[in-house]
Coordinates of N, CA and C in Angstrom, one line a residue:
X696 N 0.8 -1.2 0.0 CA 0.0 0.0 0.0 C 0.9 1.2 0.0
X697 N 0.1 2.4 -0.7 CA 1.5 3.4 -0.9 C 0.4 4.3 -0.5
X698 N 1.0 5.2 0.5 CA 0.4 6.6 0.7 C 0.6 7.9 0.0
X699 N 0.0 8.1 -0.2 CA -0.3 9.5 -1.7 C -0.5 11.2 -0.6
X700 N 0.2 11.9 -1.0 CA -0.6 13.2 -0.3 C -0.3 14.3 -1.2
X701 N -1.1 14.9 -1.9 CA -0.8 15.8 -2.7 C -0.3 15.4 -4.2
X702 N -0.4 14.1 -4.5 CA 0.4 13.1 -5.9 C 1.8 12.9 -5.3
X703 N 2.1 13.0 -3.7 CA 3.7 12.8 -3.5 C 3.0 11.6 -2.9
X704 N 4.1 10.4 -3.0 CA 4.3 9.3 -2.1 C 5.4 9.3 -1.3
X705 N 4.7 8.8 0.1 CA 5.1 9.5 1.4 C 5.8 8.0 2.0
X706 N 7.0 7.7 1.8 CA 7.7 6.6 1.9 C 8.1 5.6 2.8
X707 N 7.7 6.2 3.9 CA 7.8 5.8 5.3 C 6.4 4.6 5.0
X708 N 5.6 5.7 5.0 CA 4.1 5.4 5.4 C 3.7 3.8 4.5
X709 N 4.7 3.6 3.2 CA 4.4 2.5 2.6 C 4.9 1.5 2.9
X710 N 3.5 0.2 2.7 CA 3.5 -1.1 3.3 C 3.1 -2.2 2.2
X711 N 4.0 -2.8 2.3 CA 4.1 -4.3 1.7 C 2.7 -5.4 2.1
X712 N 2.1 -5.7 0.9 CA 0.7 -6.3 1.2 C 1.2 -7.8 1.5
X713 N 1.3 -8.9 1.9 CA 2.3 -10.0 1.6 C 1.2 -11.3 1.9
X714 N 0.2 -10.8 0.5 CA -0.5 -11.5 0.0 C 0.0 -11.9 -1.4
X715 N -0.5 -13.4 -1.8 CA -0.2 -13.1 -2.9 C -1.0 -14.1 -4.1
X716 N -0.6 -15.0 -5.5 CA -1.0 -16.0 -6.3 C -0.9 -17.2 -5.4
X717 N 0.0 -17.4 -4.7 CA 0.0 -18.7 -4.1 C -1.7 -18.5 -3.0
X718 N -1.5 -17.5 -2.1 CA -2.5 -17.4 -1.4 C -4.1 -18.0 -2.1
X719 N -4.2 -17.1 -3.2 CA -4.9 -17.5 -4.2 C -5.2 -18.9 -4.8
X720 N -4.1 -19.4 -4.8 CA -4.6 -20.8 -5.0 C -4.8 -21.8 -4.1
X721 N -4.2 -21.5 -2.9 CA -4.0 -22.1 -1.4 C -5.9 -21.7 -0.9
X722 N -6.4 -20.8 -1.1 CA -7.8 -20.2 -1.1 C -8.8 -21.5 -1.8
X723 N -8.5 -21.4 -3.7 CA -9.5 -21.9 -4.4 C -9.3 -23.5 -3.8
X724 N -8.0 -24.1 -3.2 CA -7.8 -25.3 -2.9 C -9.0 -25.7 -1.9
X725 N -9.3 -24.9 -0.5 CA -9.8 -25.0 0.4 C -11.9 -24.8 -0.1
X726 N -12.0 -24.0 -1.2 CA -13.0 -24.4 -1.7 C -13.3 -25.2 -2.5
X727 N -12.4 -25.7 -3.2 CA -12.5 -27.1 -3.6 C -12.9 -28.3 -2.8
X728 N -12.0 -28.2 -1.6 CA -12.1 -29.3 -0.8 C -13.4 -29.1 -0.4
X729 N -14.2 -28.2 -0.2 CA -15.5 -28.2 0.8 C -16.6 -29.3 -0.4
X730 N -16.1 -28.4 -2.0 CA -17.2 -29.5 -2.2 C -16.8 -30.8 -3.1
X731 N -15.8 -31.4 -2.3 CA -15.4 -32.6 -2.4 C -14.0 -32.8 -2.9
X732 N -13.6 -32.1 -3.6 CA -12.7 -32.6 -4.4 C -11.4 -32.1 -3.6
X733 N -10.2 -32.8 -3.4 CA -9.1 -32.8 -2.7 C -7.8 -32.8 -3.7
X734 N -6.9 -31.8 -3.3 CA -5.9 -31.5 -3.9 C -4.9 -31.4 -2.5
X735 N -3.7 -32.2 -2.7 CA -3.1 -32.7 -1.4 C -1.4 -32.0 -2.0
X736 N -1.4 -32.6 -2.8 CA 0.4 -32.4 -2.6 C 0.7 -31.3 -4.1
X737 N 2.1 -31.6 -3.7 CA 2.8 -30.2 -4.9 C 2.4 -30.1 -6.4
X738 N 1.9 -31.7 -6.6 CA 1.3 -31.8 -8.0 C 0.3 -31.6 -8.2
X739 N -0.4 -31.7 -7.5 CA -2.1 -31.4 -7.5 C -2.0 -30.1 -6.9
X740 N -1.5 -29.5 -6.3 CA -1.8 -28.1 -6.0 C -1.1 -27.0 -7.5
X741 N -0.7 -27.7 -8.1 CA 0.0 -27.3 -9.8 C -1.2 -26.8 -10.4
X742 N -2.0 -27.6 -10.0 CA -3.4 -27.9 -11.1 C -4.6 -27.1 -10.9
X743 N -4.4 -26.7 -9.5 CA -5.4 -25.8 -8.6 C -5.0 -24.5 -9.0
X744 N -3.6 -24.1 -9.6 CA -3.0 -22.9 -9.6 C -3.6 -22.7 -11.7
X745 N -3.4 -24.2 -12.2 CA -3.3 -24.0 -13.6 C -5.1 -23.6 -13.7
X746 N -6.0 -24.1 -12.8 CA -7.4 -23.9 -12.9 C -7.8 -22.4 -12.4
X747 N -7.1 -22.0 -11.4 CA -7.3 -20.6 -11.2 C -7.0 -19.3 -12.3
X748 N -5.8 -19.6 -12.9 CA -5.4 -19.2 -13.9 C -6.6 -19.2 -15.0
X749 N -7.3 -20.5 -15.7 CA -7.9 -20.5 -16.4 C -8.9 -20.1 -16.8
X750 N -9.7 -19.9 -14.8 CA -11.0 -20.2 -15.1 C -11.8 -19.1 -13.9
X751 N -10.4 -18.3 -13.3 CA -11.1 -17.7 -11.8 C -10.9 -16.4 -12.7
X752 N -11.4 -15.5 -11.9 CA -12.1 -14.0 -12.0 C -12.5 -13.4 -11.0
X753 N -12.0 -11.7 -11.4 CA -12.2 -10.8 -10.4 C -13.8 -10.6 -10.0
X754 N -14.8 -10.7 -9.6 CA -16.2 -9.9 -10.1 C -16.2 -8.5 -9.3
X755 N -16.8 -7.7 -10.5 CA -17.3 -6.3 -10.0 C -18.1 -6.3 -8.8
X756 N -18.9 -6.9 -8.4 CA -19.8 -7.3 -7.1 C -20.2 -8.8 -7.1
X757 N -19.1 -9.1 -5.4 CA -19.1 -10.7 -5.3 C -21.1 -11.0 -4.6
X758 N -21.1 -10.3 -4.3 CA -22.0 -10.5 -3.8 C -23.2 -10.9 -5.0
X759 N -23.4 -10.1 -6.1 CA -24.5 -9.7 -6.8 C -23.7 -11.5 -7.7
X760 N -22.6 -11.2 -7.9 CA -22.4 -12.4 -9.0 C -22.3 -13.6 -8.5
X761 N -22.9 -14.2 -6.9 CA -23.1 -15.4 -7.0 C -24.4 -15.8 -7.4
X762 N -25.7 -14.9 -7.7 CA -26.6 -15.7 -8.2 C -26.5 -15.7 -9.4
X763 N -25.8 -15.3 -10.3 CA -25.5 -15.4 -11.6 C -23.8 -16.6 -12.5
X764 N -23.6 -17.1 -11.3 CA -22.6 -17.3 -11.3 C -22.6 -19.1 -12.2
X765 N -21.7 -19.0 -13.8 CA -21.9 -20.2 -13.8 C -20.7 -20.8 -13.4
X766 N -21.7 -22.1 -13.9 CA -20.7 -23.0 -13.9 C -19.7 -23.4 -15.0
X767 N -18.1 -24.2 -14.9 CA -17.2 -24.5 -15.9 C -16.6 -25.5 -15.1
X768 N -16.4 -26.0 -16.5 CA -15.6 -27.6 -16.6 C -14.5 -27.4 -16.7
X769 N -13.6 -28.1 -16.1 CA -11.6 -28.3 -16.0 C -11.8 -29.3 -16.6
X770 N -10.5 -29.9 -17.2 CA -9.9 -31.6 -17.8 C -8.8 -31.4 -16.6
X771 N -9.0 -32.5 -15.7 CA -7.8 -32.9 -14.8 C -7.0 -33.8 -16.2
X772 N -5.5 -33.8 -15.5 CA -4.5 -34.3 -16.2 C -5.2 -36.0 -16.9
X773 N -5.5 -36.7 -16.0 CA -6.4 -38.0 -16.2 C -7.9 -38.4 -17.3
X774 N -7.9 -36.8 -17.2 CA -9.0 -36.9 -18.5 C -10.4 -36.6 -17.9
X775 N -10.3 -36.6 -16.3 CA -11.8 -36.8 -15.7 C -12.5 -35.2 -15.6
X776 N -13.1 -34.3 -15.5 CA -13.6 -33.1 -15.2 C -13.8 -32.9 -14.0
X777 N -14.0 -31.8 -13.4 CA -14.6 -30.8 -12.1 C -15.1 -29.9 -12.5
X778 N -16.2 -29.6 -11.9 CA -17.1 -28.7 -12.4 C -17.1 -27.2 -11.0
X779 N -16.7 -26.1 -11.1 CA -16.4 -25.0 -10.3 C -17.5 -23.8 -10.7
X780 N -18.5 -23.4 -10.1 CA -19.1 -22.3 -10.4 C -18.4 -21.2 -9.1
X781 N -19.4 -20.7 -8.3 CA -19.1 -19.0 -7.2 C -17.3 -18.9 -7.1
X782 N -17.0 -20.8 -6.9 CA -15.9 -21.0 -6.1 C -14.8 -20.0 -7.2
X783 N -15.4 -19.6 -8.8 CA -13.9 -19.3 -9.6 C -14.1 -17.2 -9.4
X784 N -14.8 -16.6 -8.7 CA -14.4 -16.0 -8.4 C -14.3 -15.5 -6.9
X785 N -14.7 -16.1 -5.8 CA -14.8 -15.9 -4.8 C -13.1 -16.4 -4.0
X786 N -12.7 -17.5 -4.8 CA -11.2 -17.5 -4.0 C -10.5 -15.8 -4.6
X787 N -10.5 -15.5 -5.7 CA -9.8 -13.8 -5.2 C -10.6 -12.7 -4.7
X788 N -11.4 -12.4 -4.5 CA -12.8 -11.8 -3.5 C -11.6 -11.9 -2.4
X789 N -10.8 -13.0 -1.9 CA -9.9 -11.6 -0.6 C -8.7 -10.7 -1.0
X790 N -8.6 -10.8 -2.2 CA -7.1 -9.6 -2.6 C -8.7 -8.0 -2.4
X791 N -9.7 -8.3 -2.5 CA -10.4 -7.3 -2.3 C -11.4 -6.8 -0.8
X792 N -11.0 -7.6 0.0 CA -11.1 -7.6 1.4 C -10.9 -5.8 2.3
X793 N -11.8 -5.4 2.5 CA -10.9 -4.0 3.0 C -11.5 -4.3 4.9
X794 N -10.4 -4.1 5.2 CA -10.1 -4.6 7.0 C -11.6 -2.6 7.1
X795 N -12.2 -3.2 8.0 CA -13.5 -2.0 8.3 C -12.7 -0.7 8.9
X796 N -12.0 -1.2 10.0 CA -11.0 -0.2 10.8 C -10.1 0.4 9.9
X797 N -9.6 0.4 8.6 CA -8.5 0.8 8.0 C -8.1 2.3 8.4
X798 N -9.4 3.0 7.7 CA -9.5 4.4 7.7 C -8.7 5.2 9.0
X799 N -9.1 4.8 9.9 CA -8.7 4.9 11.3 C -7.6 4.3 11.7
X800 N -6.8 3.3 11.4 CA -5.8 3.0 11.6 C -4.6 3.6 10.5
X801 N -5.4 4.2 9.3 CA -4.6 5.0 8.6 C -4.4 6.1 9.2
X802 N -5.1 6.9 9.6 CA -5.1 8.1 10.6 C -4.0 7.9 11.6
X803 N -4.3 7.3 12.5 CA -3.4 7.3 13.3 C -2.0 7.2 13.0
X804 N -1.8 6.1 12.0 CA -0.4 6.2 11.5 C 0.5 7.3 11.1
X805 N -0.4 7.6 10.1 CA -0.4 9.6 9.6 C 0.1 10.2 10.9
X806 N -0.8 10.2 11.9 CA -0.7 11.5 12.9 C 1.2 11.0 13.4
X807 N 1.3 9.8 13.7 CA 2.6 9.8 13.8 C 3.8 10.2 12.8
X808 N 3.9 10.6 11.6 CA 4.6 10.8 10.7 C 4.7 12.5 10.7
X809 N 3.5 13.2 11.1 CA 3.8 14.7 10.9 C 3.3 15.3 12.4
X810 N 4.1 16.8 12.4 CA 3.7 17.4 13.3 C 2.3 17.5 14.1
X811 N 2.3 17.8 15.4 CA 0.7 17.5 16.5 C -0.1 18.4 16.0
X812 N 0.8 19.7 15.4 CA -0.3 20.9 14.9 C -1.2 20.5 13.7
X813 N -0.7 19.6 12.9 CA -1.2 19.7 11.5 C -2.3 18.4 12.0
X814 N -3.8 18.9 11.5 CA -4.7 17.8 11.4 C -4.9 17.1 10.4
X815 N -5.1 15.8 10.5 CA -5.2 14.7 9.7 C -6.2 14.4 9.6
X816 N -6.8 14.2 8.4 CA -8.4 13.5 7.6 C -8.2 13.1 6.8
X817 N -8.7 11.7 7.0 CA -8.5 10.4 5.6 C -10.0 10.6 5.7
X818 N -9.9 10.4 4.2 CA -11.8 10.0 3.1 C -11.2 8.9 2.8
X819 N -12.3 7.9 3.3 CA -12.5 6.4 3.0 C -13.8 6.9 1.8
X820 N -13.4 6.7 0.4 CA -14.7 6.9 -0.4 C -15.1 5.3 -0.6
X821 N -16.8 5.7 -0.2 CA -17.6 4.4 -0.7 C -17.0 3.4 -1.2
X822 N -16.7 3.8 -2.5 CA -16.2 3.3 -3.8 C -14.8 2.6 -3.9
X823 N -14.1 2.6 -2.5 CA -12.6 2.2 -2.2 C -12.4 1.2 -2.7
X824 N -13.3 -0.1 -2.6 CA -13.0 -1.3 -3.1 C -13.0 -1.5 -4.5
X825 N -13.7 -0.6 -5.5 CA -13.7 -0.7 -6.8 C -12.4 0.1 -7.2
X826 N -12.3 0.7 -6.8 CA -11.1 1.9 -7.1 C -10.1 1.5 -8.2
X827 N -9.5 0.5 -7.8 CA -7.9 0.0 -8.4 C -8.8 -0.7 -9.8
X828 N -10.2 -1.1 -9.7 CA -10.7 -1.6 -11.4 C -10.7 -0.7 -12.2
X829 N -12.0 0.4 -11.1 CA -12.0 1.9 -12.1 C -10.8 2.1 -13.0
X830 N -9.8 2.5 -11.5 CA -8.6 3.5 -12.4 C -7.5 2.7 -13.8
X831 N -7.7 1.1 -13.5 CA -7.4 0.4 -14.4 C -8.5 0.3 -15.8
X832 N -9.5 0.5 -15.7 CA -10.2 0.8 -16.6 C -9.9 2.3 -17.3
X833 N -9.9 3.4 -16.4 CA -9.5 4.6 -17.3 C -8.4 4.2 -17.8
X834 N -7.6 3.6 -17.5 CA -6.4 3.6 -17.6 C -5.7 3.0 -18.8
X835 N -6.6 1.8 -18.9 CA -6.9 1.0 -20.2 C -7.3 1.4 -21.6
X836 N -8.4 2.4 -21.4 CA -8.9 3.4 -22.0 C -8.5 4.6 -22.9
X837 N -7.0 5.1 -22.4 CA -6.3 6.1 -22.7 C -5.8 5.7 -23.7
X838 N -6.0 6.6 -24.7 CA -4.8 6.9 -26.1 C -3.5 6.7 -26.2
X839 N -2.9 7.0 -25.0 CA -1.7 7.3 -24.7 C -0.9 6.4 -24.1
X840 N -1.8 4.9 -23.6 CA -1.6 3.7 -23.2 C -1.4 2.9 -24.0
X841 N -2.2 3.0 -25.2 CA -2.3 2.1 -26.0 C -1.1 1.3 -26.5
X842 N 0.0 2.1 -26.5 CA 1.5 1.9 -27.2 C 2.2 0.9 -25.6
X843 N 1.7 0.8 -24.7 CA 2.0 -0.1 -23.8 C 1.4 -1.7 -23.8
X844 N 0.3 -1.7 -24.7 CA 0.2 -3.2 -24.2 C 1.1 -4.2 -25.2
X845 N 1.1 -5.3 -24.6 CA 2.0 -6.5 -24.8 C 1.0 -7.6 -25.5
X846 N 1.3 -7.8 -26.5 CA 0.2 -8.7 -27.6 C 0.5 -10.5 -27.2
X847 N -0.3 -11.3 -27.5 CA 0.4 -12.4 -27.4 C 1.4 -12.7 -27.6
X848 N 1.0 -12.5 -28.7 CA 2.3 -13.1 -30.0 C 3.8 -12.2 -29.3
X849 N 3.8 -11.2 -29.2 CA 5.0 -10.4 -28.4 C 5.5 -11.3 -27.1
X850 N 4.3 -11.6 -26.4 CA 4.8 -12.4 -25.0 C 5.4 -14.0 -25.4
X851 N 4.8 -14.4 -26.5 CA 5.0 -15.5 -26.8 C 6.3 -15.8 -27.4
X852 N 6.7 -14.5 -27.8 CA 8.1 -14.4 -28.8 C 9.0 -14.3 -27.4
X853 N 8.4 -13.2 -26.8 CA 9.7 -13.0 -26.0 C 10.0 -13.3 -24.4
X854 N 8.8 -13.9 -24.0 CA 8.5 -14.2 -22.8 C 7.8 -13.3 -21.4
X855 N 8.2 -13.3 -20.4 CA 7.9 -12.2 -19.5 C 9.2 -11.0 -20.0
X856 N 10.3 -11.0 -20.6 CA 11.2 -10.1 -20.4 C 10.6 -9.0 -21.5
X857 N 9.4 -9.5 -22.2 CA 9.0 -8.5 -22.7 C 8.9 -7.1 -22.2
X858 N 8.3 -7.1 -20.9 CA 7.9 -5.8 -20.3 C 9.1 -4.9 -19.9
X859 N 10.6 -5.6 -20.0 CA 11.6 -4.7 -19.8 C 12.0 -4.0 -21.2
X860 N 10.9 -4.3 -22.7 CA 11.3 -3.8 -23.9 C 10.4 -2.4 -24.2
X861 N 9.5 -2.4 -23.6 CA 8.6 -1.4 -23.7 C 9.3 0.1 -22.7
X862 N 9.2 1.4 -23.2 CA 9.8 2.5 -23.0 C 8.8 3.2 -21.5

């Protein structure tokens, strides 16, 4: 998390989220297992990670998209299927978790970084949890972006070191 004041980032105040993809699939595993299906060791947790990849998704509202939520079919390595509906996007539904207290715990933090005179007010807007889609959506959007994205065929040519070729 990086704190912003004025478009300056305030470098003390930034914190390392130390969540991550593994979490993510260590997540879809444990919903797996509830409705039956067991994934135990380093190879089968391969597969939980290759199905998350394939088949999980962010939703705009977890809530609203589990009655709409279908279902999809995996080919395990053996040829047999599993069938995952809510479960493919609700294991990442916690990279979007916002702790209720934040606001307030950001505050306080703040007050320790600057002088007693200067008052401190954090806006928690509504909209906090959509935020980082929005601004990736404008963001996506811009003219001026366009010359940044990475095509398959470019990733496929060149791998991940692609993104070190772009200016």
């Amino acid at each position: 998390m990086v704190l912003l004041v004025s478009g300056h980032c305030i470098l003390p105040a930034t914190r390392r989220l130390e969540f991550g993809g593994r979490d993510l699939t260590l997540n879809l595993q444990q919903l797996l297992h509830k409705k039956g299906y067991d994934f135990v060791n380093n190879s089968e947790l391969e597969i939980v990670r290759e199905m998350k990849e394939k088949l999980c998704y962010v939703a705009f509202d977890c809530e609203q998209e589990v009655g709409n939520a279908r279902d999809e079919k995996f080919e395990l390595p053996d040829g047999n299927t599993i069938t995952i509906g809510k479960e493919r996007f609700i294991c990442l539904d916690a990279l979007f978790k916002h702790i209720p207290v934040f606001p307030e715990r950001i505050r306080k933090g703040m007050e320790s970084f600057v002088p007693r005179t200067t008052k401190v007010k954090v806006i928690a807007n509504q909209e906090r949890k959509s935020s980082v889609w929005i601004g990736g959506s404008i963001l996506g959007s811009l003219s001026t972006f366009q010359t940044y994205w990475i095509t398959k065929q470019e990733y496929k040519e060149y791998g991940p070191t692609i993104v070190h070729r772009r200016d």
